[in-house]
């Protein structure tokens, strides 16, 4: 299209499409992670919400297959990158306390920080100490913050001097298990090498416990258990997944039982917490909720969240947020003149459109309770 002949309407459409494209690209790049992990708020603006607050010089995060996690010498080792300076433990605790929900998890993490701190003090004073196992099991439904907490745990361990680098390497079964005899140990070993000095986060770890003949999941487990023993001073493994499946997985193997003795359960978010997450996303993206839009969003979340597993907790909130932005873009594209305030404003019409309701329809209690609301076919 010739830039000289772009109409105001076309310009608005292009602007909104670029916003949606950027958000989609961000989500694809962080697929498999919790999406509140990158602090974006200005310095000093710390509000409740996972990933909010002052940006931190977090240690690098690597995913198997990412360029950052690849090796340039063909030896299978991780590319050498200089670790950032350790953060202050007080700052990390403040960031942890700022996350939305996760009250039980926050308490357990604080307990762990205190225990490690006292353990180190006893060592410095020549007092006997017991072996300290820092490997953990995270259990809970999707979108409850497991990866977010794994990320900050890597930074906490690095700050306390337990880990030498503090990076997070995230992987699932496909990143550990190969399809041929003898290849799984090699594949798993390369992942472990990338994770040395940091945290290895294994999502849906129970999938390693395959029941089929010729399944090589056990080979990956055996390789992991050996590495956890050989590198116990500079490697932490966090296994994550659904509640019951993770419990069965850990207790299916004496080696896993002996190494994983810390269990953190992640509760589903409440409706109020999910609404706070939505409002936090609006704040980060410079959007405002106009008029009754906030209450309509709350109803939208409540309507969609009939099953926390399928809805995905915070991830479901993200999907609703993006759906509303799509319909905001459609509305703005039909306007002759669009101001900066218009670009920032989310209206009840945008929320209704995202819910599939006909234009102009207002569901109770916002309109006449006797009015029947119609949905689009």
mmCIF file of C-alpha atoms in Angstrom, residues 23 35-36 100 142-143 269-282 297-298 300-302 304-305 308 310-325:
data_model
loop_
_atom_site.group_PDB
_atom_site.id
_atom_site.type_symbol
_atom_site.label_atom_id
_atom_site.label_comp_id
_atom_site.label_asym_id
_atom_site.label_seq_id
_atom_site.Cartn_x
_atom_site.Cartn_y
_atom_site.Cartn_z
ATOM 1 C CA UNK A 23 1.690 -9.230 21.966
ATOM 2 C CA UNK A 35 3.350 -14.473 31.558
ATOM 3 C CA UNK A 36 3.820 -12.100 34.479
ATOM 4 C CA UNK A 100 -0.711 -11.356 43.186
ATOM 5 C CA UNK A 142 -1.819 -24.145 34.587
ATOM 6 C CA UNK A 143 -1.305 -20.403 34.926
ATOM 7 C CA UNK A 269 -6.468 -17.671 41.511
ATOM 8 C CA UNK A 270 -9.682 -16.258 42.929
ATOM 9 C CA UNK A 271 -11.965 -14.063 40.832
ATOM 10 C CA UNK A 272 -10.691 -10.969 42.657
ATOM 11 C CA UNK A 273 -7.062 -11.940 42.045
ATOM 12 C CA UNK A 274 -7.702 -12.528 38.352
ATOM 13 C CA UNK A 275 -9.387 -9.140 38.109
ATOM 14 C CA UNK A 276 -6.311 -7.566 39.699
ATOM 15 C CA UNK A 277 -4.158 -9.353 37.129
ATOM 16 C CA UNK A 278 -6.317 -7.921 34.337
ATOM 17 C CA UNK A 279 -6.062 -4.419 35.801
ATOM 18 C CA UNK A 280 -2.306 -4.816 36.134
ATOM 19 C CA UNK A 281 -2.063 -5.735 32.450
ATOM 20 C CA UNK A 282 -4.082 -2.628 31.599
ATOM 21 C CA UNK A 297 -14.651 -7.724 32.632
ATOM 22 C CA UNK A 298 -15.143 -9.254 36.077
ATOM 23 C CA UNK A 300 -16.518 -12.078 31.669
ATOM 24 C CA UNK A 301 -13.800 -13.737 33.762
ATOM 25 C CA UNK A 302 -16.381 -15.362 36.032
ATOM 26 C CA UNK A 304 -15.293 -18.135 31.324
ATOM 27 C CA UNK A 305 -13.668 -19.574 34.443
ATOM 28 C CA UNK A 308 -9.623 -23.535 36.231
ATOM 29 C CA UNK A 310 -9.181 -25.379 30.892
ATOM 30 C CA UNK A 311 -9.396 -21.645 31.593
ATOM 31 C CA UNK A 312 -5.779 -21.531 32.729
ATOM 32 C CA UNK A 313 -6.000 -19.038 35.610
ATOM 33 C CA UNK A 314 -3.729 -16.082 34.740
ATOM 34 C CA UNK A 315 -3.282 -17.364 31.187
ATOM 35 C CA UNK A 316 -7.035 -17.279 30.735
ATOM 36 C CA UNK A 317 -7.001 -13.665 31.884
ATOM 37 C CA UNK A 318 -4.357 -12.929 29.255
ATOM 38 C CA UNK A 319 -6.563 -14.469 26.559
ATOM 39 C CA UNK A 320 -9.533 -12.352 27.641
ATOM 40 C CA UNK A 321 -7.351 -9.234 27.646
ATOM 41 C CA UNK A 322 -6.189 -9.923 24.094
ATOM 42 C CA UNK A 323 -9.728 -10.673 22.867
ATOM 43 C CA UNK A 324 -10.905 -7.332 24.214
ATOM 44 C CA UNK A 325 -8.016 -5.517 22.515
#
